[in-house]
Amino acid sequence: MQAKKYSRTEFISFLGKVGLGAAIAPSFLVACGNNSTPILEDLTNDQLNKLKDFVLEHLAASDIDDLLLTNGLNYSTLLKWGDKISDEDSFGFNCDFTCFIPLDDDNPKDGLLWVNHEYINSLFVSDYDYTDINQARTIAQVDKEMYNVGGSIVRIKEIDGKWEVVQNDPHNRRITAKTEMSFNWDTPIKGASIAIGTNNNCSGGITPWKTFLTCEENYDICYGESVYEEDGSVRHIDSFYGWEKYYDYPPEHYGWVVEIDPKDGKAQKHVALGRFAHECCTLFQLEDERVVAYSGDDSNDEHLYKFISSEPNSLKDGTLYVADTENGKWISLDWETQPILQEKFTDQTEVLIRVREAAKLLGATELNRPEDIEIDPITGNVFVALTNNKGKGDFHGTILKIEETEGAYDSLTFESSVYLAGGEDNGFSCPDNLAFDLSGNLWFTTDMSGSAMNIEDGPYMPFKNNSLFVIPRFGEDEGRVVRVASAPRDAEFTGPWFAPDGKTLFLSVQHPGEQTSDLNNPTSLWPFDEDNIPKPSVVAIKGDLIEKMNQLNKIEGKV
Ligand code: FEO
Ligand code: CA
Ligand code: CA
Ligand code: CA
């Protein structure tokens, strides 16, 4: 059965305007991002009227090297690459997923920020010119690179309306490519129960028990990949960074979902969720406290997965499924019950390590690069950004909607539909990270690759720099795609995350100046500090526009 397709102008119909009466259940908010019950003030009529009068303005596409915001928004730079977070540690490179957990549920203005550091640009980080094939990396260069990936835990506080880093707070620490972490699995992975480090931490998620999830995406660029041949031999494909020359770690130790305890930084890799280019991991907790975890494999023609735990609050005991979106079925990847898997693999551990092959054997649907996944706080439907698949002629991307049967997240059947999201009619291309705010408006970022943007006569020319958009769900602007921020040159916005009171949007600015080939002449200078080089950074965005969007359901009287 072909999934229903919605045109670019049918966003509201696609989203579904169903209200669930008292609507926004806190448990949905666990799933959609913010882990504490939203702390929204009751506004006076005057305040509501002021926000109601505020006009949402569309920011024009721009190729200017700056972070531009539409009317009603302002930003401050919270953390830049290289900033000290403690006497020992500094903030890593290419920030991606952010999430915030208050230390005390009653105070949304003091808590721990997690930030992914996805990958490095060696020109900036280790002074290694990757365009010169005659130059070999030294171990000192590799060590610098390994320090600059992984993630950061940083305590931040909002003081007089401005977010600030709490320097040297005992929670502040780095997780890097050298941090030891265990596998949450009873069978060793390539002979080991401990892995060294995490890398390519792209997007992530949060658990109902208040820990961070960080997802290993393009892990093969660090230590390469193993190819399992039909004759039983294993072939190694070299990595792009060449770290395996000095650190010969098995590729099988990477490509997992990693959980970090914010309190002590303890990390573990969740084998049960499978090994692939994990973009994100979005959790929902069932009434009996079992969890459902959705995760997409962001590579051309790869798949969408969901794990359903058999025990409360477990990311180990349970079954992994892969989506057949054509027939609306979740296909089990359980070795015990799938004879096709028994023919090819020796046990469940091998299935999970080589889960892409297992998924294809069982007829999973090939998708156009699943990126971020969010659960709509209003309808409970699951949204997956399919960013593009140039090989299949999809340059601008779509959004996939999964409606689980009877709204049950542990259902093994579903209906799917597709919104033709990107394209000139809507003014954006390549949707990537998604975030719902407290009124259920959809915010999203785009990721056109740095080398393809602003190229004359190229498919991405009309869209100029990558941007942040919002699509209001109610009111006079409902269904309109509004650009609210434009990124510095070559950059992509990543990791949008609302503070629990809904008044701040944390956002990463990843890879500004990525196309630089000469350090003395970088293609971007943002954030314009004294070092005169571009620096990936996290910003805190505030303003009337965010406040209006968060109150839109009240202003419009819809909930
Ligand atoms: Fe790291 Fe799929 O974005
Ligand atoms: Ca992404
Ligand atoms: Ca998200
Ligand atoms: Ca992307």
XYZ file of C-alpha atoms and ligand atoms in Angstrom:
565
model
C 0.000 0.000 0.000
C 1.404 3.374 -1.043
C 1.664 5.844 1.833
C -0.617 8.897 1.516
C 1.271 11.959 0.272
C 0.511 15.531 1.330
C 1.555 18.484 -0.843
C 3.789 21.304 0.393
C 0.763 23.468 1.236
C -1.007 20.792 3.277
C 1.105 20.906 6.414
C -1.804 21.436 8.820
C -3.813 18.547 7.348
C -0.680 16.393 7.503
C -0.031 17.315 11.119
C -3.622 16.616 12.107
C -5.427 19.194 14.210
C -6.962 16.742 16.623
C -7.041 18.076 20.149
C -7.002 15.560 22.954
C -9.151 17.634 25.283
C -6.886 18.693 28.117
C -4.207 17.826 25.603
C -0.554 18.158 26.329
C 0.200 15.199 28.568
C 3.486 15.539 30.463
C 4.428 12.014 29.396
C 4.403 13.151 25.794
C 6.772 15.923 26.745
C 9.158 13.319 28.060
C 9.088 11.865 24.587
C 9.272 15.095 22.661
C 12.183 16.548 24.459
C 11.651 18.511 27.607
C 11.808 16.170 30.506
C 10.104 18.193 33.172
C 6.522 19.316 33.250
C 6.444 22.683 31.515
C 6.518 25.612 33.862
C 4.308 28.125 32.097
C 3.232 31.229 33.908
C -0.420 32.216 33.763
C -0.405 35.371 31.713
C -2.592 38.357 32.455
C -4.978 39.502 29.735
C -2.670 42.450 29.024
C 0.302 40.152 28.541
C -1.731 37.842 26.328
C -2.946 40.791 24.232
C 0.609 42.095 23.845
C 1.754 38.717 22.538
C -1.335 38.461 20.354
C -0.463 41.774 18.692
C 3.067 40.625 18.000
C 3.469 40.009 14.245
C 5.477 37.024 13.090
C 7.823 38.217 10.357
C 9.546 36.002 7.809
C 13.314 36.487 7.517
C 14.486 36.571 3.896
C 16.968 33.931 2.725
C 20.508 35.259 3.126
C 24.080 34.316 2.276
C 25.544 36.750 4.821
C 28.160 35.383 7.240
C 26.278 35.999 10.458
C 23.608 34.548 12.689
C 20.581 36.581 11.613
C 17.308 36.545 13.549
C 13.869 37.751 12.643
C 12.132 40.527 14.569
C 11.328 39.464 18.139
C 14.326 37.204 18.726
C 17.758 37.833 20.230
C 20.651 35.563 21.095
C 23.648 35.290 23.344
C 26.563 32.930 22.748
C 26.751 30.480 25.624
C 29.654 28.174 24.745
C 32.222 28.327 21.958
C 34.665 25.666 20.816
C 37.743 25.840 23.087
C 36.016 27.647 25.982
C 37.166 26.390 29.375
C 34.388 24.586 31.255
C 36.666 23.656 34.166
C 40.353 23.817 35.067
C 40.847 20.513 33.224
C 38.435 20.627 30.333
C 37.375 22.707 27.361
C 34.327 22.679 25.091
C 34.672 20.382 22.052
C 34.225 20.968 18.329
C 31.161 20.823 16.018
C 28.352 20.957 18.553
C 25.127 19.165 17.653
C 22.356 17.794 19.941
C 21.704 19.827 23.062
C 19.441 19.002 25.955
C 18.909 20.472 29.373
C 17.946 18.785 32.636
C 17.160 21.045 35.612
C 18.942 20.013 38.810
C 15.715 20.680 40.646
C 12.357 20.189 38.866
C 10.973 23.355 40.442
C 13.721 25.597 39.107
C 13.918 25.642 35.295
C 16.748 28.192 35.399
C 19.527 26.017 36.818
C 20.609 22.713 35.373
C 22.895 20.586 33.265
C 23.293 21.154 29.552
C 24.499 18.239 27.450
C 26.066 19.064 24.081
C 27.191 16.553 21.433
C 30.491 17.212 19.620
C 29.888 15.362 16.401
C 33.106 15.467 14.401
C 36.162 17.647 13.801
C 37.584 19.684 10.971
C 41.294 18.838 11.278
C 42.349 22.106 9.678
C 41.038 23.963 12.737
C 41.433 21.324 15.462
C 44.776 19.608 14.813
C 46.395 21.700 12.088
C 46.225 18.703 9.736
C 45.538 19.645 6.124
C 43.204 16.885 4.936
C 43.454 18.096 1.333
C 47.187 17.206 1.217
C 47.304 13.448 0.634
C 51.103 13.352 1.116
C 50.856 14.483 4.741
C 50.401 11.833 7.467
C 48.686 12.567 10.770
C 50.890 12.374 13.880
C 49.665 10.694 17.056
C 49.596 14.125 18.736
C 47.224 15.357 16.038
C 45.000 12.294 16.440
C 44.945 12.800 20.222
C 43.773 16.393 19.791
C 41.055 15.248 17.419
C 39.937 12.513 19.837
C 39.607 15.057 22.634
C 37.394 17.343 20.561
C 34.601 14.824 19.811
C 32.071 13.191 22.158
C 30.120 15.540 24.369
C 30.152 18.092 27.178
C 28.203 18.315 30.406
C 28.040 21.918 31.579
C 26.067 23.411 34.433
C 24.312 26.579 33.307
C 22.157 29.103 35.156
C 19.895 31.874 33.969
C 20.748 35.018 35.897
C 18.829 38.250 35.208
C 17.497 36.779 31.980
C 20.894 35.660 30.667
C 22.214 32.084 30.595
C 25.710 31.683 32.000
C 28.120 28.783 32.416
C 28.888 27.843 36.030
C 32.674 27.620 35.714
C 34.309 24.672 37.469
C 31.026 23.232 38.677
C 31.778 19.644 39.761
C 29.327 18.355 37.121
C 31.263 20.007 34.272
C 33.149 17.381 32.308
C 33.985 16.096 28.870
C 33.173 12.706 27.412
C 35.619 12.083 24.555
C 36.866 9.454 22.107
C 39.079 8.241 24.976
C 36.457 7.835 27.719
C 36.013 4.195 28.727
C 32.432 2.918 28.694
C 30.763 -0.447 29.096
C 28.446 -2.310 26.741
C 25.035 -2.901 28.317
C 25.005 -6.471 27.014
C 25.871 -9.910 28.391
C 27.975 -11.084 25.416
C 31.293 -9.331 24.683
C 31.431 -7.208 21.507
C 34.489 -8.257 19.495
C 35.884 -9.827 22.650
C 35.420 -6.805 24.916
C 32.903 -5.626 27.473
C 34.397 -2.115 27.493
C 34.696 0.277 24.554
C 37.114 3.167 24.323
C 35.263 6.367 23.665
C 32.392 7.641 21.601
C 32.471 9.630 18.352
C 30.225 11.143 15.685
C 27.668 12.029 18.322
C 25.027 13.567 16.145
C 21.619 13.935 17.695
C 20.284 12.175 20.776
C 17.470 12.031 23.246
C 16.584 11.941 26.880
C 15.295 9.163 29.112
C 12.346 9.321 31.538
C 14.889 8.582 34.304
C 16.729 11.803 33.392
C 19.839 10.699 31.603
C 21.166 11.837 28.228
C 21.227 9.689 25.091
C 23.878 10.503 22.493
C 23.943 8.727 19.137
C 26.974 7.566 17.173
C 26.267 8.407 13.528
C 29.056 8.345 10.880
C 31.398 6.299 13.094
C 33.245 4.769 10.124
C 35.213 8.018 9.579
C 37.227 7.336 12.761
C 38.247 3.663 12.748
C 36.825 2.477 9.412
C 34.270 -0.254 8.885
C 34.179 -4.060 8.798
C 32.623 -5.695 5.765
C 31.393 -9.240 6.346
C 31.955 -11.178 3.104
C 29.846 -14.129 1.926
C 32.802 -16.528 2.414
C 32.933 -15.666 6.114
C 35.974 -13.390 5.888
C 35.962 -9.850 7.248
C 37.420 -6.994 5.216
C 38.486 -3.659 6.760
C 37.651 -0.405 4.994
C 40.021 2.374 6.043
C 38.651 5.405 7.844
C 38.779 9.010 6.640
C 40.642 10.213 9.766
C 43.041 7.258 9.962
C 42.841 6.992 13.759
C 43.221 3.195 13.509
C 46.867 3.700 12.560
C 47.535 4.534 16.234
C 44.440 3.155 17.956
C 43.320 -0.093 16.418
C 39.836 -0.213 17.972
C 37.233 -2.484 16.350
C 34.678 -0.639 14.179
C 32.082 -2.864 15.897
C 32.584 -0.813 19.078
C 30.950 2.212 17.404
C 27.552 2.952 15.853
C 25.572 2.548 19.087
C 23.270 4.628 21.257
C 25.209 5.806 24.310
C 23.606 6.762 27.617
C 25.291 9.298 29.902
C 24.454 9.808 33.550
C 24.525 13.586 34.042
C 25.466 13.321 37.703
C 28.764 11.446 37.303
C 29.352 11.238 33.540
C 29.206 7.429 33.592
C 28.518 6.143 30.063
C 27.225 2.884 28.584
C 26.513 1.659 25.048
C 23.113 0.059 24.389
C 23.643 -2.935 22.112
C 19.947 -3.910 22.074
C 19.152 -0.800 19.991
C 21.322 -2.042 17.120
C 24.424 -0.746 15.374
C 24.038 1.693 12.501
C 24.448 5.417 11.733
C 22.138 6.447 14.592
C 20.903 9.980 14.093
C 18.845 10.230 17.260
C 16.982 8.194 19.834
C 13.509 9.338 20.870
C 11.881 7.616 23.819
C 8.327 7.114 24.923
C 7.431 5.582 28.271
C 4.368 3.299 28.430
C 2.009 3.224 31.400
C 3.695 0.107 32.778
C 7.050 1.964 32.488
C 8.339 -0.121 29.605
C 9.980 2.134 27.026
C 9.779 2.452 23.273
C 12.811 3.931 21.493
C 12.692 5.212 17.905
C 15.939 5.675 15.970
C 16.752 6.276 12.294
C 19.786 5.226 10.262
C 20.911 8.377 8.439
C 22.365 6.911 5.262
C 20.863 6.655 1.801
C 18.341 3.799 1.572
C 18.665 2.762 5.226
C 15.915 2.226 7.750
C 13.791 3.315 10.691
C 13.907 1.200 13.859
C 12.036 0.931 17.134
C 12.945 -0.950 20.281
C 10.221 -2.078 22.695
C 11.457 -3.040 26.136
C 10.071 -6.076 27.930
C 11.058 -4.722 31.346
C 10.318 -1.331 32.924
C 12.886 1.391 32.172
C 15.213 -0.950 30.303
C 17.222 -0.341 27.149
C 18.534 -3.911 27.228
C 15.673 -6.376 27.657
C 13.277 -6.270 24.738
C 12.974 -6.558 20.969
C 14.276 -4.404 18.154
C 12.002 -3.899 15.126
C 12.526 -2.288 11.737
C 9.873 -0.453 9.729
C 8.141 -1.751 6.613
C 6.417 1.532 5.802
C 4.788 0.110 2.664
C 2.775 -2.440 4.621
C 2.677 -0.561 7.936
C 4.467 -3.269 9.904
C 7.237 -3.355 12.474
C 9.377 -6.396 11.580
C 11.048 -8.206 14.463
C 14.839 -8.514 14.404
C 14.749 -11.290 16.992
C 17.109 -14.159 16.021
C 15.129 -16.694 18.082
C 11.932 -16.219 16.102
C 13.222 -15.309 12.620
C 14.534 -18.375 10.704
C 15.937 -16.078 7.972
C 18.211 -14.502 10.566
C 19.247 -17.903 11.948
C 20.464 -18.927 8.486
C 22.780 -15.932 8.194
C 23.863 -15.025 11.737
C 25.108 -17.104 14.671
C 23.218 -15.271 17.416
C 21.376 -12.097 18.441
C 24.627 -10.260 19.142
C 25.723 -10.747 15.522
C 22.291 -9.596 14.298
C 22.609 -6.391 16.321
C 26.181 -5.692 15.158
C 25.188 -6.243 11.497
C 21.621 -4.982 11.847
C 21.555 -3.206 8.444
C 22.069 -6.542 6.711
C 19.454 -8.214 8.908
C 16.917 -5.458 8.181
C 17.400 -5.797 4.437
C 17.019 -9.604 4.578
C 13.636 -9.160 6.252
C 12.302 -6.656 3.715
C 12.585 -3.368 5.640
C 11.701 -0.257 3.619
C 14.571 1.827 2.279
C 14.157 5.454 3.352
C 15.678 8.757 2.241
C 18.055 9.308 5.159
C 16.000 9.399 8.385
C 17.284 12.215 10.599
C 15.537 13.585 13.668
C 12.418 11.973 15.175
C 9.911 13.739 17.402
C 6.591 12.774 18.940
C 3.881 15.376 18.374
C 2.695 16.519 21.830
C -0.824 17.208 20.489
C -1.645 14.077 18.476
C 1.029 11.663 19.669
C 2.051 10.859 16.083
C 5.705 10.175 15.330
C 7.487 12.463 12.841
C 10.687 11.549 11.046
C 12.652 14.056 8.934
C 13.805 12.367 5.710
C 16.437 14.885 4.718
C 17.182 13.920 1.073
C 18.405 11.110 -1.144
C 20.194 12.639 -4.088
C 20.802 9.244 -5.718
C 17.037 8.816 -5.963
C 16.432 12.363 -7.184
C 15.150 13.597 -3.796
C 17.082 16.848 -3.281
C 14.799 18.637 -0.826
C 13.462 16.072 1.630
C 10.158 15.041 3.153
C 8.674 14.378 6.588
C 7.338 10.914 7.361
C 4.454 10.477 9.817
C 3.932 7.219 11.695
C 0.506 6.752 13.307
C 0.792 3.731 15.555
C -2.356 1.587 15.575
C -4.769 2.904 18.221
C -2.035 5.278 19.366
C -0.195 2.426 21.113
C 3.572 2.880 20.889
C 4.124 -0.843 21.398
C 1.846 -1.671 18.458
C 3.410 -3.748 15.688
C 1.318 -2.099 12.963
C 0.945 1.523 11.886
C -0.171 3.825 9.093
C 2.306 6.109 7.421
C 2.022 9.238 5.326
C 4.485 11.641 3.793
C 4.593 15.447 3.643
C 6.486 16.793 0.625
C 8.258 19.240 2.856
C 11.250 20.787 1.110
C 11.156 22.764 -2.123
C 10.912 26.270 -3.504
C 7.195 26.628 -2.652
C 8.054 26.349 1.023
C 11.421 28.133 0.904
C 13.525 25.417 2.522
C 15.402 22.259 1.650
C 16.765 19.249 3.581
C 14.887 19.231 6.946
C 17.022 17.768 9.720
C 16.414 18.496 13.437
C 12.837 18.874 14.668
C 11.463 20.305 17.911
C 7.909 20.901 19.095
C 7.365 23.801 21.474
C 4.896 23.836 24.347
C 1.997 24.784 22.035
C 2.841 22.075 19.548
C 4.258 24.354 16.832
C 6.953 22.636 14.798
C 10.435 24.175 14.704
C 13.032 22.646 12.411
C 16.488 23.232 11.032
C 17.822 22.511 7.565
C 21.048 20.813 6.521
C 22.056 21.513 2.952
C 25.685 20.432 2.777
C 28.299 23.202 2.933
C 29.726 22.281 -0.462
C 26.300 22.430 -2.164
C 24.923 25.668 -0.719
C 25.002 28.966 -2.615
C 26.303 27.341 -5.803
C 25.111 29.216 -8.902
C 22.588 27.124 -10.882
C 22.712 24.396 -8.167
C 19.523 22.937 -6.655
C 20.090 24.760 -3.345
C 20.759 28.281 -4.684
C 17.252 29.666 -3.915
C 17.515 28.729 -0.222
C 20.865 30.436 0.489
C 22.272 29.673 3.980
C 20.908 26.929 6.235
C 18.199 28.228 8.524
C 15.809 27.664 11.416
C 12.080 27.656 10.588
C 8.840 27.467 12.551
C 5.441 26.332 11.308
C 2.696 27.736 13.557
C -0.113 25.340 14.312
C -2.807 27.878 15.158
C -3.883 31.398 14.313
C -3.528 33.551 11.249
C -0.101 32.124 10.406
C -1.102 28.473 10.753
C 0.644 26.207 8.317
C 2.950 28.971 7.072
C 6.658 28.092 6.897
C 8.473 30.997 8.535
C 12.274 31.396 8.476
C 13.239 32.821 11.870
C 17.038 32.471 11.814
C 19.731 32.286 9.134
C 23.063 30.579 9.880
C 26.585 31.935 9.342
C 28.384 30.886 6.150
C 28.773 27.102 5.580
C 27.092 26.400 8.948
C 24.096 24.326 9.897
C 21.892 24.885 12.932
C 21.573 21.724 15.028
C 20.248 20.573 18.383
C 17.232 22.871 18.949
C 16.025 22.330 22.529
C 13.599 24.389 24.581
C 14.314 25.206 28.216
C 11.597 23.777 30.509
C 9.816 27.114 30.846
C 9.685 27.376 27.059
C 11.325 30.811 27.079
C 14.749 29.899 25.711
C 15.674 27.897 22.646
C 19.149 26.397 22.896
C 20.648 25.933 19.442
C 24.007 24.738 18.146
C 25.761 26.472 15.271
C 27.749 23.673 13.667
C 30.637 23.930 11.172
C 30.701 27.676 10.347
C 33.456 28.205 7.769
C 33.580 24.519 6.887
C 34.705 25.241 3.325
C 37.859 27.003 4.574
C 41.070 25.823 2.901
C 43.390 28.570 4.214
C 43.320 29.311 7.956
C 44.376 32.888 7.237
C 41.384 33.379 5.006
C 38.463 31.480 6.548
C 35.102 31.480 4.768
C 33.403 32.519 8.039
C 34.532 34.524 11.054
C 31.441 33.896 13.192
C 31.154 34.269 16.229
C 33.600 37.129 15.576
C 35.861 36.756 18.609
C 39.479 37.830 18.978
C 40.881 34.627 17.437
C 39.595 35.493 13.951
C 38.564 31.952 13.130
C 35.073 30.445 12.979
C 34.017 28.521 16.106
C 31.139 26.064 16.453
C 29.073 27.372 19.376
C 25.866 26.974 21.335
C 23.584 29.991 21.535
C 20.590 30.780 23.739
C 17.766 32.393 21.763
C 15.050 34.359 23.543
C 12.422 36.950 22.773
C 8.747 37.793 22.263
C 8.475 35.496 19.247
C 9.283 32.396 21.312
C 6.952 33.533 24.065
C 4.166 34.102 21.568
C 4.631 30.686 19.970
C 4.581 28.962 23.353
C 1.359 30.692 24.315
C -0.270 30.332 20.897
C -2.667 27.639 22.049
C -3.912 29.947 24.810
C -3.995 33.035 22.621
C -6.042 31.196 20.040
C -8.085 29.429 22.702
C -7.463 26.078 21.077
C -6.514 24.004 24.079
Fe 24.788 14.230 11.826
Fe 22.366 12.973 10.168
O 23.219 14.387 10.869
Ca 21.481 15.703 11.861
Ca 14.863 17.069 18.091
Ca 22.008 16.212 8.093
